[in-house]
Amino acid sequence: MADVLAEGYNVFDTAKSPSGTVKYLESPADVIGLIQSGRLAEHILLVQGGTTTFLAPALSMGAIGVITMSGAPESHLGILSREFQTPCVMTAHLTSSESRYVVGDTDPSHFEEIAKALDGRKVRLDCTDHEVGRVVADD
């Protein structure tokens, strides 16, 4: 069995299991750049939060999967992921780390650690479990 790199909340149950290279998107300019590159369908999108509204254009243009480092399935991005049927793992944490997101009390190093570990990595999302979404190594 492949290594589970990260786990978080599964936004909705789906048999879709998208595979792609993780792309960390920090800003609206990053999203626009990825869309304009024509390579959107090659990437699983990694963003910091569930309120990252600037990701909406990517979802409407065919994003294959999303990982957030904070947020809940009831958040803006969770709702949009369900509407566009885009597999999404929210508030992901690395399985190799003790660091966890805590509302209002999370050091920036938590987000940096996740971005560093996942950005550029080939992964597959497993969103078949009702509660837990998994980010699985696919290289």
Tab-separated table of C-alpha atoms in Angstrom:
chain	number	residue	atom	x	y	z
A	1	MET	CA	0.000	0.000	0.000
A	2	ALA	CA	1.213	3.488	-0.848
A	3	ASP	CA	2.319	5.903	1.850
A	4	VAL	CA	-0.321	8.227	3.289
A	5	LEU	CA	1.458	11.587	3.410
A	6	ALA	CA	-1.355	13.651	4.927
A	7	GLU	CA	-4.870	13.321	6.282
A	8	GLY	CA	-7.699	15.758	6.892
A	9	TYR	CA	-11.450	16.199	6.642
A	10	ASN	CA	-13.087	14.626	3.610
A	11	VAL	CA	-15.448	17.204	2.083
A	12	PHE	CA	-17.675	14.629	0.364
A	13	ASP	CA	-17.559	10.917	-0.414
A	14	THR	CA	-16.472	10.184	-3.958
A	15	ALA	CA	-14.956	7.335	-5.905
A	16	LYS	CA	-12.928	9.894	-7.876
A	17	SER	CA	-9.267	9.495	-7.000
A	18	PRO	CA	-7.421	12.254	-8.833
A	19	SER	CA	-3.689	12.008	-9.272
A	20	GLY	CA	-1.369	14.911	-9.985
A	21	THR	CA	1.515	17.024	-8.824
A	22	VAL	CA	0.783	19.218	-5.813
A	23	LYS	CA	0.920	22.924	-6.651
A	24	TYR	CA	0.991	25.357	-3.718
A	25	LEU	CA	-1.017	28.476	-4.568
A	26	GLU	CA	-0.361	31.387	-2.216
A	27	SER	CA	-2.076	34.198	-4.092
A	28	PRO	CA	-4.631	35.084	-6.762
A	29	ALA	CA	-1.704	35.696	-9.147
A	30	ASP	CA	-0.570	32.088	-8.621
A	31	VAL	CA	-4.041	30.818	-9.555
A	32	ILE	CA	-4.206	33.000	-12.671
A	33	GLY	CA	-0.727	31.890	-13.697
A	34	LEU	CA	-1.630	28.226	-13.362
A	35	ILE	CA	-4.857	28.652	-15.324
A	36	GLN	CA	-3.040	30.551	-18.077
A	37	SER	CA	-0.344	27.861	-18.255
A	38	GLY	CA	-2.906	25.365	-19.548
A	39	ARG	CA	-1.666	22.824	-16.988
A	40	LEU	CA	-4.451	23.064	-14.404
A	41	ALA	CA	-5.559	19.435	-14.908
A	42	GLU	CA	-2.057	18.183	-14.011
A	43	HIS	CA	-2.175	19.504	-10.454
A	44	ILE	CA	-3.705	18.874	-7.070
A	45	LEU	CA	-4.088	22.397	-5.654
A	46	LEU	CA	-2.750	23.194	-2.179
A	47	VAL	CA	-3.967	26.346	-0.394
A	48	GLN	CA	-3.755	27.589	3.169
A	49	GLY	CA	-7.413	27.982	4.051
A	50	GLY	CA	-10.980	26.997	3.399
A	51	THR	CA	-11.901	30.623	2.864
A	52	THR	CA	-9.507	30.933	-0.074
A	53	THR	CA	-12.025	32.497	-2.435
A	54	PHE	CA	-9.440	33.180	-5.134
A	55	LEU	CA	-9.410	29.455	-5.955
A	56	ALA	CA	-12.980	29.580	-7.355
A	57	PRO	CA	-11.903	30.257	-10.974
A	58	ALA	CA	-9.690	27.158	-10.926
A	59	LEU	CA	-12.582	25.019	-9.696
A	60	SER	CA	-14.881	26.317	-12.407
A	61	MET	CA	-12.210	25.592	-15.026
A	62	GLY	CA	-11.684	21.950	-14.117
A	63	ALA	CA	-9.367	21.628	-11.111
A	64	ILE	CA	-8.999	17.919	-10.345
A	65	GLY	CA	-8.406	18.079	-6.572
A	66	VAL	CA	-7.818	20.414	-3.631
A	67	ILE	CA	-5.960	20.211	-0.322
A	68	THR	CA	-6.324	22.904	2.335
A	69	MET	CA	-4.224	23.379	5.468
A	70	SER	CA	-7.110	24.863	7.474
A	71	GLY	CA	-10.858	25.181	7.156
A	72	ALA	CA	-13.856	22.902	7.410
A	73	PRO	CA	-16.125	21.177	4.899
A	74	GLU	CA	-18.760	23.840	5.667
A	75	SER	CA	-16.402	26.620	4.519
A	76	HIS	CA	-16.538	28.456	1.191
A	77	LEU	CA	-14.071	26.123	-0.491
A	78	GLY	CA	-15.818	23.045	0.886
A	79	ILE	CA	-19.132	24.180	-0.554
A	80	LEU	CA	-17.588	24.963	-3.939
A	81	SER	CA	-15.754	21.633	-4.007
A	82	ARG	CA	-19.043	19.799	-3.537
A	83	GLU	CA	-20.802	21.918	-6.159
A	84	PHE	CA	-18.061	21.247	-8.727
A	85	GLN	CA	-17.594	17.632	-7.515
A	86	THR	CA	-13.878	18.282	-6.989
A	87	PRO	CA	-12.340	15.942	-4.380
A	88	CYS	CA	-11.079	17.989	-1.443
A	89	VAL	CA	-9.156	17.222	1.748
A	90	MET	CA	-9.402	20.036	4.299
A	91	THR	CA	-7.258	20.917	7.331
A	92	ALA	CA	-4.695	18.414	6.140
A	93	HIS	CA	-1.850	17.539	8.461
A	94	LEU	CA	1.252	15.550	7.666
A	95	THR	CA	1.106	12.009	9.015
A	96	SER	CA	4.829	12.255	9.787
A	97	SER	CA	4.390	15.336	12.007
A	98	GLU	CA	2.816	16.108	15.357
A	99	SER	CA	1.899	19.638	14.193
A	100	ARG	CA	-1.847	20.250	13.904
A	101	TYR	CA	-3.937	23.260	12.925
A	102	VAL	CA	-5.580	24.983	15.902
A	103	VAL	CA	-7.971	27.858	15.179
A	104	GLY	CA	-6.382	31.143	16.232
A	105	ASP	CA	-3.261	29.464	17.582
A	106	THR	CA	-1.279	28.037	14.682
A	107	ASP	CA	2.286	29.091	14.050
A	108	PRO	CA	3.136	29.902	10.414
A	109	SER	CA	5.730	27.114	10.541
A	110	HIS	CA	2.842	24.594	10.498
A	111	PHE	CA	1.749	25.792	7.048
A	112	GLU	CA	5.327	26.106	5.803
A	113	GLU	CA	6.073	22.503	6.835
A	114	ILE	CA	3.084	21.157	4.892
A	115	ALA	CA	3.790	23.272	1.805
A	116	LYS	CA	7.437	22.201	1.792
A	117	ALA	CA	6.567	18.504	2.151
A	118	LEU	CA	3.807	18.403	-0.472
A	119	ASP	CA	4.570	21.073	-3.096
A	120	GLY	CA	5.883	19.382	-6.236
A	121	ARG	CA	5.057	15.889	-4.965
A	122	LYS	CA	3.034	13.483	-7.109
A	123	VAL	CA	0.002	12.409	-5.053
A	124	ARG	CA	-3.413	10.842	-5.292
A	125	LEU	CA	-6.419	11.942	-3.230
A	126	ASP	CA	-8.472	9.248	-1.517
A	127	CYS	CA	-11.883	10.615	-0.523
A	128	THR	CA	-13.760	7.325	-0.120
A	129	ASP	CA	-13.958	7.449	3.692
A	130	HIS	CA	-16.934	9.416	5.023
A	131	GLU	CA	-14.843	11.479	7.439
A	132	VAL	CA	-11.129	11.221	6.576
A	133	GLY	CA	-9.591	12.370	3.308
A	134	ARG	CA	-6.125	11.118	2.506
A	135	VAL	CA	-3.227	12.425	0.443
A	136	VAL	CA	-1.372	9.355	-0.812
A	137	ALA	CA	2.091	9.223	-2.420
A	138	ASP	CA	1.731	8.392	-6.109
A	139	ASP	CA	5.340	8.399	-7.262
